[in-house]
CSV table of C-alpha atoms and ligand atoms in Angstrom, one decimal:
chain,number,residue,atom,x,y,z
J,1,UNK,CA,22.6,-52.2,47.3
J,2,UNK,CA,25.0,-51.0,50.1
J,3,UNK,CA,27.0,-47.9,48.9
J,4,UNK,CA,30.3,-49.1,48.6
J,5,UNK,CA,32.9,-46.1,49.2
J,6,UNK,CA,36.3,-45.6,47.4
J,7,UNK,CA,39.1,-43.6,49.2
J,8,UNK,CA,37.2,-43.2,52.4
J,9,UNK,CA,38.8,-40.3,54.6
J,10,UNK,CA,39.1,-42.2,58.2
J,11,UNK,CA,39.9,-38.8,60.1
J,12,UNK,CA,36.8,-38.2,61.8
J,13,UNK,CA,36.6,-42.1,62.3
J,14,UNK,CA,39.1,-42.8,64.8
J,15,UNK,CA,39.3,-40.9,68.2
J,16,UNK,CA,43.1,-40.6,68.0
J,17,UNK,CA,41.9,-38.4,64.6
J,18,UNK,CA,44.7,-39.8,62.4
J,19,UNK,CA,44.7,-38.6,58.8
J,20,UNK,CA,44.6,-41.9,56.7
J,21,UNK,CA,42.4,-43.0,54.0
J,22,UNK,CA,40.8,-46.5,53.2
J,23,UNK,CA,40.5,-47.7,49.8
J,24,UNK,CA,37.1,-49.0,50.4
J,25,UNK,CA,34.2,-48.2,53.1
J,26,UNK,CA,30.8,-49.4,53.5
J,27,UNK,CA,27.7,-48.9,56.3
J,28,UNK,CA,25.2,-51.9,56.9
J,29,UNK,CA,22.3,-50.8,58.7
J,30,UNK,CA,21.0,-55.1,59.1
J,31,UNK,CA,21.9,-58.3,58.0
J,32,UNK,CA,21.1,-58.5,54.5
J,33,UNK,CA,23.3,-55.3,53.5
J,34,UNK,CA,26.0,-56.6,55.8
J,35,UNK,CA,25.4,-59.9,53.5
J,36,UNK,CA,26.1,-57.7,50.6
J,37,UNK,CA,28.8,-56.2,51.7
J,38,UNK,CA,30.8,-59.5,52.6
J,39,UNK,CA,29.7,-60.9,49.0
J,40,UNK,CA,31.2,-57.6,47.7
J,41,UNK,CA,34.3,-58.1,49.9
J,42,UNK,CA,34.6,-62.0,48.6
J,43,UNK,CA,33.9,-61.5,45.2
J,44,UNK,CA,37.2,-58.7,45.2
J,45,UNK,CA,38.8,-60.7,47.4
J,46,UNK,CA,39.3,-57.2,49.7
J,47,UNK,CA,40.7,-57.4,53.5
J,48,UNK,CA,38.1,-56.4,55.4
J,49,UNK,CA,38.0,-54.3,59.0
J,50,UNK,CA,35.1,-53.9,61.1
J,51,UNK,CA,35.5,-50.4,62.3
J,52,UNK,CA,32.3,-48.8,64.7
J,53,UNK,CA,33.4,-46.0,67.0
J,54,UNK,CA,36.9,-46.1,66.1
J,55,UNK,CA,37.9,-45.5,70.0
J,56,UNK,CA,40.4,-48.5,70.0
J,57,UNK,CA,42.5,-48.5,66.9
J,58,UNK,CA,45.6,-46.7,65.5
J,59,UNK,CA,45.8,-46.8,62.3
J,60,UNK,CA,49.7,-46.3,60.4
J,61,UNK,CA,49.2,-46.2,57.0
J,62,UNK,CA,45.9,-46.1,54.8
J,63,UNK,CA,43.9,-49.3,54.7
J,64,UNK,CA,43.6,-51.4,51.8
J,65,UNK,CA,40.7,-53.2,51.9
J,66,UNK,CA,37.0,-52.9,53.0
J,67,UNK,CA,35.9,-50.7,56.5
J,68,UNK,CA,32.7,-52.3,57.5
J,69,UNK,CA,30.7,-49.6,59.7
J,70,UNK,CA,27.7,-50.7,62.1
J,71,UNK,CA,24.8,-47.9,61.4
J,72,UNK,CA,22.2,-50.1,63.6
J,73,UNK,CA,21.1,-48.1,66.7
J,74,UNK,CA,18.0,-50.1,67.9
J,75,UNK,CA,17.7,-50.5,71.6
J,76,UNK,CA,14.5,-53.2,72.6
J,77,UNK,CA,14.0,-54.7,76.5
J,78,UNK,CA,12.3,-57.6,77.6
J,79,UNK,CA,11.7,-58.1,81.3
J,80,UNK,CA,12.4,-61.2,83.1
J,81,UNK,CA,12.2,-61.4,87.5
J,82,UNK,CA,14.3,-58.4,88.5
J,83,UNK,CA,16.0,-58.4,85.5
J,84,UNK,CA,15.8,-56.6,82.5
J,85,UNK,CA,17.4,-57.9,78.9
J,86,UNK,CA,18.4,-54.9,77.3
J,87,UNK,CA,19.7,-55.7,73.6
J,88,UNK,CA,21.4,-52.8,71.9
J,89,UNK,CA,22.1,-52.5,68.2
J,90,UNK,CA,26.6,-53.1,67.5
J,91,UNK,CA,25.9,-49.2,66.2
J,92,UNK,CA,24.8,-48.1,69.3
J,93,UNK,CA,26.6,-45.2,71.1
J,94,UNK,CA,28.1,-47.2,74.2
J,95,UNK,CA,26.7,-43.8,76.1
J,96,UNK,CA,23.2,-43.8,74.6
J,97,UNK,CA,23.3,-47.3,76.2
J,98,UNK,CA,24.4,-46.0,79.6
J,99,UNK,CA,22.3,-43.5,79.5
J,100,UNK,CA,19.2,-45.6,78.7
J,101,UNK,CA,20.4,-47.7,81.4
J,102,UNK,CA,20.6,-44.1,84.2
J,103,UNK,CA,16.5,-42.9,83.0
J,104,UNK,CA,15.6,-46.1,83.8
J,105,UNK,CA,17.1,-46.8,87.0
J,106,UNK,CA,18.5,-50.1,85.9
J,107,UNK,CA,21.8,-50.3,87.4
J,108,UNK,CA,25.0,-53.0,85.9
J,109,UNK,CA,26.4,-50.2,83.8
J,110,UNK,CA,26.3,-46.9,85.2
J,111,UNK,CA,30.2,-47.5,86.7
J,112,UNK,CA,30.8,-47.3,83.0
J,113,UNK,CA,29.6,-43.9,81.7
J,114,UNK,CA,31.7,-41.9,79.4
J,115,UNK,CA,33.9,-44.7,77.6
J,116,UNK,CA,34.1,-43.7,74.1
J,117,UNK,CA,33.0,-46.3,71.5
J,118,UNK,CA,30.1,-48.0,69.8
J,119,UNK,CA,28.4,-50.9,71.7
J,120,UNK,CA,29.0,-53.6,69.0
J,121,UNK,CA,33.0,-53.3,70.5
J,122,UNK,CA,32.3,-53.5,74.5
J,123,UNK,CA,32.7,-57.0,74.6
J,124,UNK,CA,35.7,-57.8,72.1
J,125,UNK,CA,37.6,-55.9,75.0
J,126,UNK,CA,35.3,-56.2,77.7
J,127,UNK,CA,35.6,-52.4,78.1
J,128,UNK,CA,36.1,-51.8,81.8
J,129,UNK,CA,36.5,-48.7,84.6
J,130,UNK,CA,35.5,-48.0,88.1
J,131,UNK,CA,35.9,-51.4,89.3
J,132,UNK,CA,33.3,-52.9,86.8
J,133,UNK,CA,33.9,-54.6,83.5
J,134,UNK,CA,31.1,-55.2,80.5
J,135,UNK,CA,31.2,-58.9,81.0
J,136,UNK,CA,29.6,-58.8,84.5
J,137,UNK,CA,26.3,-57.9,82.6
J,138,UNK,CA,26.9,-59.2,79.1
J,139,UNK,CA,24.0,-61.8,78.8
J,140,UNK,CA,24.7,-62.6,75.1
J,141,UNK,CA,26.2,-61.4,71.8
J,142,UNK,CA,24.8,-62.0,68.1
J,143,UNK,CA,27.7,-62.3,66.2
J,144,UNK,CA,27.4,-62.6,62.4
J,145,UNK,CA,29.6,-65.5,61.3
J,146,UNK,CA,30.9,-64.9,57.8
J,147,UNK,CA,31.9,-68.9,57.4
J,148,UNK,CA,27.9,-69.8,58.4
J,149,UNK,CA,26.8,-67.0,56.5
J,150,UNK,CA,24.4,-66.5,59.7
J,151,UNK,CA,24.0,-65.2,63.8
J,152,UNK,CA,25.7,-67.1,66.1
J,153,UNK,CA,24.4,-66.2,69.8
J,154,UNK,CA,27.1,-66.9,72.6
J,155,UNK,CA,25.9,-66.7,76.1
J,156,UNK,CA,28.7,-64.5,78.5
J,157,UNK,CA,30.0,-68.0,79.2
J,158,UNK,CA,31.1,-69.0,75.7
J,159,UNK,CA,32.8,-65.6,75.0
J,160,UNK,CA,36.3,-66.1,77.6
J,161,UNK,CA,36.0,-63.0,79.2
J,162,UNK,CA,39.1,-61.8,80.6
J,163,UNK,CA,40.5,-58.6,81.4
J,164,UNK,CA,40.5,-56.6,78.1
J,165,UNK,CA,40.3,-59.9,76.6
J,166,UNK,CA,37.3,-61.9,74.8
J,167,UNK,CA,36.7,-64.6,72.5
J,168,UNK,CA,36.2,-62.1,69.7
J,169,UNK,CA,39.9,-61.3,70.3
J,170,UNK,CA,41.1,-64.5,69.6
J,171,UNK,CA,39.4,-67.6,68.2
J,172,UNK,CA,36.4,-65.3,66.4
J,173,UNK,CA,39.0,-62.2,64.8
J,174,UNK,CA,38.4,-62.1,61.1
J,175,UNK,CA,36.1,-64.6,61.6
J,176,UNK,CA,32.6,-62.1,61.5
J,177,UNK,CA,31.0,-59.2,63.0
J,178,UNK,CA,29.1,-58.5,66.3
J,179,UNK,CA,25.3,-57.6,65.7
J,180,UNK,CA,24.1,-56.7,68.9
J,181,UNK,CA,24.9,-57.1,72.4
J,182,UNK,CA,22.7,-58.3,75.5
J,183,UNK,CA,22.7,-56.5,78.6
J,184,UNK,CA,21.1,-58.2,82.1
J,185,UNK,CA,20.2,-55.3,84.3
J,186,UNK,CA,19.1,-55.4,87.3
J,187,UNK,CA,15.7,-52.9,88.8
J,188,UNK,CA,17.5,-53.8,92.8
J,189,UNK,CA,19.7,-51.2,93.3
J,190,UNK,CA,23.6,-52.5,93.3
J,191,UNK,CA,26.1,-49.7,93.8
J,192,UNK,CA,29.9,-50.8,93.5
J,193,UNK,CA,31.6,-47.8,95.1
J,194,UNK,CA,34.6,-49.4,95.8
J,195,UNK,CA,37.3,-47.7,93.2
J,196,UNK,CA,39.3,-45.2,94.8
J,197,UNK,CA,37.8,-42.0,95.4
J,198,UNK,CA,33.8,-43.4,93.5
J,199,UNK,CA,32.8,-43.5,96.9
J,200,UNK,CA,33.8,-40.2,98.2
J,201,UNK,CA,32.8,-38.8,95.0
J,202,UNK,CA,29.1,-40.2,95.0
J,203,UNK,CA,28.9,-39.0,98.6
J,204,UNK,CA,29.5,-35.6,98.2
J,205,UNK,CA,26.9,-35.4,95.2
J,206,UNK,CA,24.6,-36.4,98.2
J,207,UNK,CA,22.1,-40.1,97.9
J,208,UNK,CA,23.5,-43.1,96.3
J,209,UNK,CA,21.7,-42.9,93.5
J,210,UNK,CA,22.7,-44.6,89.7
J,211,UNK,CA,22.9,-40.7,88.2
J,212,UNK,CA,25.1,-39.5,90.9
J,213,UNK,CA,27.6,-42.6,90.3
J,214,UNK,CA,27.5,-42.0,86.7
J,215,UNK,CA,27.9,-38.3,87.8
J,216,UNK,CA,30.6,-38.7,89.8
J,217,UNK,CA,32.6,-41.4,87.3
J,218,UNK,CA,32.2,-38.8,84.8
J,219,UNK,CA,33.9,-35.9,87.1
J,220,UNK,CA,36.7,-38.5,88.3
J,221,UNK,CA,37.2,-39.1,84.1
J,222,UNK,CA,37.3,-35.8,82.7
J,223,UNK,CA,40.0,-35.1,85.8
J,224,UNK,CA,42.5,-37.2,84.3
J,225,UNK,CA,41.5,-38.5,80.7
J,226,UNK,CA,41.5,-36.6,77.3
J,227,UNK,CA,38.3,-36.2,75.6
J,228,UNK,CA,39.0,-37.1,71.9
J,229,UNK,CA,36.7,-34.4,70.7
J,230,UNK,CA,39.7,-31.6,72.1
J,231,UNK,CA,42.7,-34.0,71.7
J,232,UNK,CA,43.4,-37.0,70.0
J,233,UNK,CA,43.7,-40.3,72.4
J,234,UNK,CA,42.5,-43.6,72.2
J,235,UNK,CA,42.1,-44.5,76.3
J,236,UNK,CA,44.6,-46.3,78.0
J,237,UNK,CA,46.7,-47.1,75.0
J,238,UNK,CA,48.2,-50.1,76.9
J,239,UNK,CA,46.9,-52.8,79.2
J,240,UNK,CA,48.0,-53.0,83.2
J,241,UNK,CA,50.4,-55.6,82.9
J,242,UNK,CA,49.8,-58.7,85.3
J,243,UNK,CA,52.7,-60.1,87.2
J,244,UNK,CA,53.1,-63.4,89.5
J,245,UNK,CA,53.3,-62.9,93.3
J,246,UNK,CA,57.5,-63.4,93.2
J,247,UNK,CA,57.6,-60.5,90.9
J,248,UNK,CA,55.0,-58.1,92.7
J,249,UNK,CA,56.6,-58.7,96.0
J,250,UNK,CA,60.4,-57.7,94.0
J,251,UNK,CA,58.6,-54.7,92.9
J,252,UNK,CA,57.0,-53.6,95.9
J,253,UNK,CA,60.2,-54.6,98.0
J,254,UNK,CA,61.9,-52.2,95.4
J,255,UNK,CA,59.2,-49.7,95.0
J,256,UNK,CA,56.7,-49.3,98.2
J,257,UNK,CA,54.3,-46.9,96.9
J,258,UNK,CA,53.9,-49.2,93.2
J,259,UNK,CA,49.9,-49.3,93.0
J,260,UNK,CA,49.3,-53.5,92.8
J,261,UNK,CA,45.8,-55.0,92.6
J,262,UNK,CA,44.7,-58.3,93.1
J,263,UNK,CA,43.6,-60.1,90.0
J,264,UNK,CA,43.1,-63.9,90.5
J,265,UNK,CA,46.5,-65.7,90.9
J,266,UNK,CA,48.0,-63.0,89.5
J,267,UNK,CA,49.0,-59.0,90.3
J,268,UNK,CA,48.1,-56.4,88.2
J,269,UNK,CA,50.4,-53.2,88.4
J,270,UNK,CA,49.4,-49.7,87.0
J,271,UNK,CA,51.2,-49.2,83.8
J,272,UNK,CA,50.6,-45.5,84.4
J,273,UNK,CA,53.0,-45.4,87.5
J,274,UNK,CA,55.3,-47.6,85.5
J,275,UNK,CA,55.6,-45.2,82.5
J,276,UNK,CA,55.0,-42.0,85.2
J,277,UNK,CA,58.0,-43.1,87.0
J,278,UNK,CA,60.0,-43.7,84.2
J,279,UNK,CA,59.8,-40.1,83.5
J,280,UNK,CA,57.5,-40.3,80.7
J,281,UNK,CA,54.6,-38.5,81.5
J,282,UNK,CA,53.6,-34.8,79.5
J,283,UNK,CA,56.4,-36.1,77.3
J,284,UNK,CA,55.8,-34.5,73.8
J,285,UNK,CA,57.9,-35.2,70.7
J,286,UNK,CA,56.2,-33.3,67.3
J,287,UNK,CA,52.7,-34.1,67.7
J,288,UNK,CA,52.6,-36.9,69.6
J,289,UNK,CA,52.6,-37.6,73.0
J,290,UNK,CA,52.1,-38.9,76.6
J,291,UNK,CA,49.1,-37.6,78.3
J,292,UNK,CA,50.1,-35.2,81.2
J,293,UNK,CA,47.2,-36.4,83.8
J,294,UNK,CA,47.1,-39.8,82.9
J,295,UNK,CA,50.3,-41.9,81.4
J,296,UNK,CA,48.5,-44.7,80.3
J,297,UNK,CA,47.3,-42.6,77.4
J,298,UNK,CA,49.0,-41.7,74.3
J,299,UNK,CA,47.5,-38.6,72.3
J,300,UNK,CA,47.9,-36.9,68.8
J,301,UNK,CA,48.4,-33.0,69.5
J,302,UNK,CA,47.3,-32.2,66.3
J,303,UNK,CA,48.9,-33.7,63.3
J,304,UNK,CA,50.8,-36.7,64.4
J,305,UNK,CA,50.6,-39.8,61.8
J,306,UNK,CA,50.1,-42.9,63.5
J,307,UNK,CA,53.5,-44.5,62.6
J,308,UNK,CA,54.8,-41.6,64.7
J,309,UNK,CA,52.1,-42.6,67.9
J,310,UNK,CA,53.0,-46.5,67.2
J,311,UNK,CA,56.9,-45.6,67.5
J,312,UNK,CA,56.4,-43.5,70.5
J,313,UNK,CA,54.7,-46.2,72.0
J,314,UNK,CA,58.2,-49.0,71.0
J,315,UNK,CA,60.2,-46.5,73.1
J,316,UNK,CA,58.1,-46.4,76.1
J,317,UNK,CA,57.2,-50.2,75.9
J,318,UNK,CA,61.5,-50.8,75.3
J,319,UNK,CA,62.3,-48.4,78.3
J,320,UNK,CA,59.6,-50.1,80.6
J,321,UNK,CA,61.5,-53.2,80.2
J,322,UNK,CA,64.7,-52.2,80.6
J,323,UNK,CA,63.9,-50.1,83.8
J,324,UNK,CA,61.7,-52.8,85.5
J,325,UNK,CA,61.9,-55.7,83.9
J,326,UNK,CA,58.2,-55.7,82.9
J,327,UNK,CA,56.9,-56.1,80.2
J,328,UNK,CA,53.6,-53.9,78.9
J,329,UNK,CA,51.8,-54.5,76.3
J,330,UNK,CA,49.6,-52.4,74.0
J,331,UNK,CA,45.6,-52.3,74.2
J,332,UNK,CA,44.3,-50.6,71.2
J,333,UNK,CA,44.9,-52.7,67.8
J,334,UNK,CA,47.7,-51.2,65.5
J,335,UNK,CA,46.6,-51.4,61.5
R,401,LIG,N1,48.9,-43.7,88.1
R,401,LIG,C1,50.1,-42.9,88.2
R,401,LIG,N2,50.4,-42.2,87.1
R,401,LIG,C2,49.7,-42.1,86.0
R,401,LIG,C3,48.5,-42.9,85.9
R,401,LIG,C4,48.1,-43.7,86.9
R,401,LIG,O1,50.8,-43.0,89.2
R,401,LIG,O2,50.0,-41.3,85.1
R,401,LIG,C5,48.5,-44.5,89.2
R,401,LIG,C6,47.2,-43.8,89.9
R,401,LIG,O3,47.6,-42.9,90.8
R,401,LIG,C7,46.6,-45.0,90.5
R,401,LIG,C8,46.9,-46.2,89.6
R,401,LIG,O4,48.0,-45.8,88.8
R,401,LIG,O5,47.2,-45.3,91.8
R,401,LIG,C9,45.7,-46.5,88.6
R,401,LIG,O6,45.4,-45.4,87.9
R,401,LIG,P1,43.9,-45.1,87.3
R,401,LIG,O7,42.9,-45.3,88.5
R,401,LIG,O8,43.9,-43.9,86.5
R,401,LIG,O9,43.6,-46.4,86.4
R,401,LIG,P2,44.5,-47.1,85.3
R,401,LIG,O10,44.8,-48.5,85.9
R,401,LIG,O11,45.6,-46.3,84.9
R,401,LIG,C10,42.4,-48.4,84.3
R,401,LIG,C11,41.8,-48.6,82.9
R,401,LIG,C12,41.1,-47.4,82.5
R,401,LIG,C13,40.0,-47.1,83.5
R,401,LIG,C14,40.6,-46.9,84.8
R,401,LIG,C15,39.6,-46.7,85.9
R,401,LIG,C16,43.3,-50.2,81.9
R,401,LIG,C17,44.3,-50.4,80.8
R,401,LIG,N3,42.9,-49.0,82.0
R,401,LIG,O12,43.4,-47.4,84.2
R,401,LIG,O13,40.4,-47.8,81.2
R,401,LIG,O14,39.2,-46.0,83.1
R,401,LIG,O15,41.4,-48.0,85.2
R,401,LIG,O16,39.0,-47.9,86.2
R,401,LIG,O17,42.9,-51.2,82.5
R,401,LIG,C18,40.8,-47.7,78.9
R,401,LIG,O18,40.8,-49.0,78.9
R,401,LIG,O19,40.9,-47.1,77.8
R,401,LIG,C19,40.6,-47.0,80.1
R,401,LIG,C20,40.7,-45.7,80.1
């Protein structure tokens, strides 16, 4: 049987490195102990949390309930045309993947190097950064459907991509846990260089080649974001809001230098230069704070609680709206 955990510190289990405690924890290395665990959960009629690299939650106050932890690593290819199917374990390091993906010169991912997080949570969020997002290689994900008691496979086309946005988001929360993830790769070389300064970046390294892109995406990341081994974070704490054309063009009547991107019938606008310009960023208050290179991220200086981070985040999401009339919304789940 499963060890089942009581009074679980989470510290060391979430990147912003918040100090709470869960009444219950327990690892499942395949199905059958992830079985057990949910007829554990059932049978105490526990909430339950699926927590892997803890990269994209803040947690306020200690959990009651079960934390269900992915332990799986296994990475297995098959080979099909130019394409190679690389499934990866939900307990995969999203960089172990990455990097499997650079020593074998299959390129899809490399754009992505460096995001924190297990792969079992790339596609709840479609994790996304350099001008690529997961869900323009996701082949398929095995997710474990509590109610069927069994794996469920949904092809990319099943799971609603959107930006930061999935059907595991919506429809599928609470209902089960991701297994493993399918990756299509591709042995033709396909740079997408077109990010800001990626191209530049990759150029001065020398050749276009899948190493110097993840290379250079790692230089351009540790330039502006955190790494949650030196200081708490959690990413971009909120999404880039999207606005309707009327609105972008108020904006950038109002505002000429306002990044805007395209983004379907929509405009997306940075959040950073929203909460920049509103005077927030390097803003500290106890332990918490606004990152000073990057606004879009909130960190923990030390010993913040998480109620303190989520309040933090209340003022900048209440000033943002009264100053522009926009509304931002967060990106990492609040527990
Ligand atoms: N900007 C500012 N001030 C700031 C931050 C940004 O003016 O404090 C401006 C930048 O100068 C730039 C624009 O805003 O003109 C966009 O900034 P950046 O390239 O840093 O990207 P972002 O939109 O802030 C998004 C993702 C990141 C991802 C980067 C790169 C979201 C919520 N965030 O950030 O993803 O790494 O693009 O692709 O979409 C994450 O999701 O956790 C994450 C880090």
């Amino acid at each position: 049987m499963t060890e089942i955990v009581r009074n679980k510190s989470l510290r060391y289990l979430n990147t912003f490195g918040i100090d709470v405690k869960s009444s219950r924890y327990a690892e499942f290395r395949n199905i059958e102990e992830l079985r057990k665990i949910f007829e554990y959960q059932e049978e105490n009629n526990l909430n339950w949390y699926p927590l892997s690299g803890g990269s994209n939650t803040l947690f306020t106050r200690d959990y009651k309930g079960i934390i269900i932890h992915p332990l799986c690593s296994d990475i297995t290819t098959r080979t099909e045309n130019e394409f190679i199917y690389v499934k990866a374990d939900a307990g995969t390091l999203w960089d172990n993947l990455v990097f499997f993906s650079i020593e074998h010169n299959l390129w899809g991912i490399e754009n992505l190097y460096g995001i924190p997080g297990y792969v079992g949570s790339s596609p709840i969020q479609n994790i996304g950064a350099y001008g690529v997002e997961a869900k323009d290689c996701i082949y398929s994900v095995d997710f474990y459907d509590k109610k069927k008691n069994g794996i469920v496979t949904l092809l990319a086309n099943d799971c609603n991509f959107g930006y930061r946005d999935s059907i595991f988001k919506k429809e599928l929360k609470g209902k089960g846990i991701i297994i493993s993830v399918t990756y299509r790769l591709s042995i033709k070389e396909n740079p997408r260089l077109d990010y800001g300064d990626l191209k530049n970046e990759v150029e001065n390294k020398g050749k276009i080649t899948i190493k110097n892109i993840a290379d250079s995406v790692i230089s351009i990341r540790n330039s502006k974001l955190p790494d949650p081994n030196v200081l708490g974070n959690s990413g971009s704490f909120f999404k880039n809001p999207l606005l309707n054309i009327q609105e972008a063009v108020k904006l950038k009547n109002k505002y000429p230098e306002v990044p805007l991107y395209p983004h379907g019938d929509k405009v997306k606008v940075a959040a950073g230069w929203l909460i920049e310009k509103a005077g927030w960023k390097g803003y500290r208050k106890g332990d918490c704070g606004v990152h000073d290179r990057q606004a879009l991220v909130l960190v923990n200086h030390g010993n913040s609680s998480g109620e303190e981070i989520k309040k933090l985040a209340e003022e900048i999401i209440s000033d943002i709206n009264t100053k522009f009339n926009i509304n931002i919304e967060t990106e990492v789940n609040i527990l």
